mmCIF file of C-alpha atoms in Angstrom:
data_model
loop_
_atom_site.group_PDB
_atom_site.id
_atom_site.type_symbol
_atom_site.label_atom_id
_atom_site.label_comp_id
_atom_site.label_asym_id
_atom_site.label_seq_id
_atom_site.Cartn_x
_atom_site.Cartn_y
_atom_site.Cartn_z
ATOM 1 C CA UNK A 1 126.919 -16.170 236.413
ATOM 2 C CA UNK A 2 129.853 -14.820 234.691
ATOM 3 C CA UNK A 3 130.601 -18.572 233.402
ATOM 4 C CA UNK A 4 126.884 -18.367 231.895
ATOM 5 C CA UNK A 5 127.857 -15.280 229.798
ATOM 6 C CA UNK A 6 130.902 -17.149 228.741
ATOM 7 C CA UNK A 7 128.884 -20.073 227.302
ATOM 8 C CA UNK A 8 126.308 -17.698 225.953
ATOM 9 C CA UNK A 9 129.461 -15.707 223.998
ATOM 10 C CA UNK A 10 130.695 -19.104 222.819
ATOM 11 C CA UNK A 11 127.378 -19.873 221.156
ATOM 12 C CA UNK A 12 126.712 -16.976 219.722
ATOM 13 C CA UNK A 13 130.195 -17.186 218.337
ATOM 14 C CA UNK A 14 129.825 -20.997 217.048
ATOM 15 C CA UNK A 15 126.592 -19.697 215.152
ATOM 16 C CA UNK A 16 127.941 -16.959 213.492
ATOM 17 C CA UNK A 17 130.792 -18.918 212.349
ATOM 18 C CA UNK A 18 128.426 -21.786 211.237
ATOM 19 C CA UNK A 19 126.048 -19.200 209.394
ATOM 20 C CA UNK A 20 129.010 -17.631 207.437
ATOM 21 C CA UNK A 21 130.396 -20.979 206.493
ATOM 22 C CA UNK A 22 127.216 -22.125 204.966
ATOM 23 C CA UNK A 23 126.729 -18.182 202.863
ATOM 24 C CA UNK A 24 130.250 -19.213 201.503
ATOM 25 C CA UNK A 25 129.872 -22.419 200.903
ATOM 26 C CA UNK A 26 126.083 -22.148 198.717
ATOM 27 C CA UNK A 27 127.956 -19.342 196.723
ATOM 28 C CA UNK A 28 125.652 -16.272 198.055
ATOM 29 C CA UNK A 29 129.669 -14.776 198.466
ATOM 30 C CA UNK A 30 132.735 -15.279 197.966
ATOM 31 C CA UNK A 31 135.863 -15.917 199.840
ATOM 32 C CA UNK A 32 137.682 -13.025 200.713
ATOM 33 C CA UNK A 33 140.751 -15.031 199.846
ATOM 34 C CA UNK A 34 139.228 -16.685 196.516
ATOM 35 C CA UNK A 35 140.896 -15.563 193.132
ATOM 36 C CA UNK A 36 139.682 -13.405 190.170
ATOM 37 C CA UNK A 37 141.396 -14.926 188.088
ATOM 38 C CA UNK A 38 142.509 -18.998 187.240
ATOM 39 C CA UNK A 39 143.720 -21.441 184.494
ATOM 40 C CA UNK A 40 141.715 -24.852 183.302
ATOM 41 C CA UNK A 41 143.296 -27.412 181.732
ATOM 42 C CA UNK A 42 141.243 -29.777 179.973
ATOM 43 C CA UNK A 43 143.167 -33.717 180.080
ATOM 44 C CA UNK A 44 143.105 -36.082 177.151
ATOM 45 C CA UNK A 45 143.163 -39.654 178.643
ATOM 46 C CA UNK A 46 147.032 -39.615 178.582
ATOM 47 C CA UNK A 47 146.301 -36.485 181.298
ATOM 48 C CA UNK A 48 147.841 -34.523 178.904
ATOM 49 C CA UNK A 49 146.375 -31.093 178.648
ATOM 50 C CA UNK A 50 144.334 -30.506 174.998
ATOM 51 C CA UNK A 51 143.474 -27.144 175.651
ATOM 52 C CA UNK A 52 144.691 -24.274 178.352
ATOM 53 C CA UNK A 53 142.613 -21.157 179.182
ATOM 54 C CA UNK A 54 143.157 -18.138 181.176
ATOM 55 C CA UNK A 55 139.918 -17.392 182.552
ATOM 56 C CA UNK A 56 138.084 -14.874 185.226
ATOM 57 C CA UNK A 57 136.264 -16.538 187.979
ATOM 58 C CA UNK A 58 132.662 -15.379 188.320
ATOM 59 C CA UNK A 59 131.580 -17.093 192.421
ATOM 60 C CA UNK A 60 129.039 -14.493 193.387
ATOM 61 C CA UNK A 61 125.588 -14.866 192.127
ATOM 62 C CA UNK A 62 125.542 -11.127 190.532
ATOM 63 C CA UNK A 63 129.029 -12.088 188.739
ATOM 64 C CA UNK A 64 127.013 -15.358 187.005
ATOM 65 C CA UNK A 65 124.176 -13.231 186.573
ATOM 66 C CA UNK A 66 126.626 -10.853 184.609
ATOM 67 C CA UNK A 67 129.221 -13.178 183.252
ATOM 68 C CA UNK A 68 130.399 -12.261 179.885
ATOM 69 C CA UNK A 69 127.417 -9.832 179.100
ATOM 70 C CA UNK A 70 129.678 -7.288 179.752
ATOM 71 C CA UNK A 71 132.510 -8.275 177.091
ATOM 72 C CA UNK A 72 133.164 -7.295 173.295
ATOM 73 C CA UNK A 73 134.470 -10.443 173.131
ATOM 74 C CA UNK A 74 136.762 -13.316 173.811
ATOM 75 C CA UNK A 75 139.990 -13.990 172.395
ATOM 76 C CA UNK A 76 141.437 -17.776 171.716
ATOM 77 C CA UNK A 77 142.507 -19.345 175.318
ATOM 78 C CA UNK A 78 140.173 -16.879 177.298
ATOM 79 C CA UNK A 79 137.317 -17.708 178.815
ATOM 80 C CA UNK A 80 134.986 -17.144 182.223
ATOM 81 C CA UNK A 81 134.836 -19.579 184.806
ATOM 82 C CA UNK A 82 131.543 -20.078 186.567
ATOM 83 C CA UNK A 83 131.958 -21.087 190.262
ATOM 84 C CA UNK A 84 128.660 -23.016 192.099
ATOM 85 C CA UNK A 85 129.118 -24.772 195.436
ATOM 86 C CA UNK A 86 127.612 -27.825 194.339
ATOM 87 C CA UNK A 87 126.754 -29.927 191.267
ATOM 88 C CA UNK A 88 123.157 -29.368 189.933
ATOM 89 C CA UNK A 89 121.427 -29.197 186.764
ATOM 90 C CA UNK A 90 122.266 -25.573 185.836
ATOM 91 C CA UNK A 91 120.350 -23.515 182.600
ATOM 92 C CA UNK A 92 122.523 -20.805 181.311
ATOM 93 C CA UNK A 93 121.286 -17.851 178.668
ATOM 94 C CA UNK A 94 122.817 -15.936 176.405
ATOM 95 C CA UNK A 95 121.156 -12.705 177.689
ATOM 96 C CA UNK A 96 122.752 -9.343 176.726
ATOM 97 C CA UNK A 97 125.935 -11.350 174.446
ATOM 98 C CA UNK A 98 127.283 -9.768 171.840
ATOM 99 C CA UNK A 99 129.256 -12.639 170.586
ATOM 100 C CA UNK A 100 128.896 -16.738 170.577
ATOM 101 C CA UNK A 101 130.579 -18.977 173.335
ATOM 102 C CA UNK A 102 130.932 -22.662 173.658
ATOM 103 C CA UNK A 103 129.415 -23.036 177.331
ATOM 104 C CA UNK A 104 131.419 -26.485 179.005
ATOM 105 C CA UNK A 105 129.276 -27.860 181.705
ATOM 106 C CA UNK A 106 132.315 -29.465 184.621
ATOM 107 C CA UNK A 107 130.494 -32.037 187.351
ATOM 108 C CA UNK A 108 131.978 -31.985 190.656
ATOM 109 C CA UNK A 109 134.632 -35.013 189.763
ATOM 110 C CA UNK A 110 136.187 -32.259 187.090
ATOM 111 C CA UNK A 111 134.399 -34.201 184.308
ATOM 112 C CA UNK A 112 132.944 -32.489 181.203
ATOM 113 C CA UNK A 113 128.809 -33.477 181.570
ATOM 114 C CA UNK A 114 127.702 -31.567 179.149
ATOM 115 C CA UNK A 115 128.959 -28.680 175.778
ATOM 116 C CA UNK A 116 126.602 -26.569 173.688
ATOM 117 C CA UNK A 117 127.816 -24.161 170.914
ATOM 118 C CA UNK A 118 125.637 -20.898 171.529
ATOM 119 C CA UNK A 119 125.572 -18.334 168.730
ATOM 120 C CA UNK A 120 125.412 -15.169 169.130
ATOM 121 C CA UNK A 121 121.960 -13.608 169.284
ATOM 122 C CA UNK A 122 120.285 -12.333 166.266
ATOM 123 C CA UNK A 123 119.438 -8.925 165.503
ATOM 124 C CA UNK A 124 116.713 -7.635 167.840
ATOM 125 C CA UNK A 125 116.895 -10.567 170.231
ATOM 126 C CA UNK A 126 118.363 -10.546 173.485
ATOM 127 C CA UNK A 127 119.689 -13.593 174.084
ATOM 128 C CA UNK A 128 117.078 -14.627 176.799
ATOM 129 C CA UNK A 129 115.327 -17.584 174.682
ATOM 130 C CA UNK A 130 118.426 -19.227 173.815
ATOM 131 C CA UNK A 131 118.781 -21.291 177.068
ATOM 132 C CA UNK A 132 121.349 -24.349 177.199
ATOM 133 C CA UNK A 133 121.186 -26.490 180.434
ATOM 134 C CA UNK A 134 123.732 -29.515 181.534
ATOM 135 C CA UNK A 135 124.697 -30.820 185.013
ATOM 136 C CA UNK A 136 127.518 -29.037 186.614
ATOM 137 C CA UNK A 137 129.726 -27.278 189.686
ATOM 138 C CA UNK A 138 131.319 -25.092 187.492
ATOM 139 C CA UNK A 139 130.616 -24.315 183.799
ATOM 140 C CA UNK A 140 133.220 -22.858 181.438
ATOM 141 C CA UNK A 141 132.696 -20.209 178.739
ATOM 142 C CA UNK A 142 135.169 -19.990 175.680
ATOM 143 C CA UNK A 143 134.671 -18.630 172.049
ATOM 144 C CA UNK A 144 132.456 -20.531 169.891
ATOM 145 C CA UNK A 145 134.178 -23.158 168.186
ATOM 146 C CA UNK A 146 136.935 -23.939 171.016
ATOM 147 C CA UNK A 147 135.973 -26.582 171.806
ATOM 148 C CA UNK A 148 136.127 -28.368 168.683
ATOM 149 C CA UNK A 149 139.283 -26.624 167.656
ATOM 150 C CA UNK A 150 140.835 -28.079 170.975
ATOM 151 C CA UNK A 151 139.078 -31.543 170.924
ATOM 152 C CA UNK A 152 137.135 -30.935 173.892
ATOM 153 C CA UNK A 153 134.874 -33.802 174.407
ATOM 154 C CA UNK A 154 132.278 -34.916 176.907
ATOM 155 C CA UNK A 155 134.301 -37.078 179.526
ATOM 156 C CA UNK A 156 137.355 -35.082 179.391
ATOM 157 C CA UNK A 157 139.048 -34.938 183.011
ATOM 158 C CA UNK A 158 139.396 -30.810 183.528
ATOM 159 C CA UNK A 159 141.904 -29.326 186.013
ATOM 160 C CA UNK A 160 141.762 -26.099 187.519
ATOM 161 C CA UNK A 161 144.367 -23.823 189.066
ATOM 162 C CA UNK A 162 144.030 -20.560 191.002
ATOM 163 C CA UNK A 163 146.916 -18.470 191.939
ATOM 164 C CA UNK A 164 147.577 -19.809 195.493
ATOM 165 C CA UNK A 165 148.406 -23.698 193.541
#
């Protein structure tokens, strides 16, 4: 009997554990240990670094939803990094932006797939029809025109580094 109950506790243990791996792991939340805050380099094919930014991490679904609605702006080397727990085709709008980004779509072998130049919205608009789409795990936002100034290309290899190394 009382060996039963052990079993039973084990389980229910094992399923919890399971269940709150897989919430982490499809991005509904983040790690309690993940950073706010990391730096991508993007690689020329020497591996040395083109372009460094300092960017916020945005892993929870209501961060992405937000993302950089909520700046003025972005200043050169800045940027928000979008975190997704796999690589899919991903469709990102510039709803509620009051400035324009370069959005950097990253496939899960930290390869560029994919950059659009997205402007800011026009006067009465609200950003919602301007919708840019590319394959990616994570997608980085910088100020329009980074990307060119930096010689960010399709194909570049992209590091990135949290905190913790």
């Amino acid at each position: 009997m009382a060996l039963e109950r052990v079993w039973k506790g084990l389980l229910v243990v094992a399923v919890v554990a399971l269940a709150a791996a897989m919430v982490v792991q499809l991005g509904v939340v983040a790690t309690p240990w993940s950073e706010d805050q990391a730096e991508v380099q993007v690689l020329d094919d020497g591996g040395e670094p083109t372009a460094v930014v300092d960017v916020e991490i945005a892993d929870t679904p209501a961060d992405r939803y937000t993302g950089l609605s909520d700046h003025d702006s972005l200043a050169d080397g800045e940027g928000m990094l979008f975190v997704h727990g796999s690589e899919d085709e991903r469709t990102y709008v510039m709803r509620g932006m009051d400035f324009g980004i370069d959005i950097v779509f990253i496939g899960a072998d930290r390869e560029i797939t994919a950059i659009h130049s997205a402007p800011e919205p026009g006067p009465g608009e609200d950003g919602g029809n301007q919708r840019y789409t590319g394959d990616g795990r994570w997608v980085l936002e910088v100020p329009i025109g980074y990307a060119d100034e930096n010689g960010i290309e399709t194909g570049d290899e992209v590091e990135i580094e949290t905190g913790d190394g």
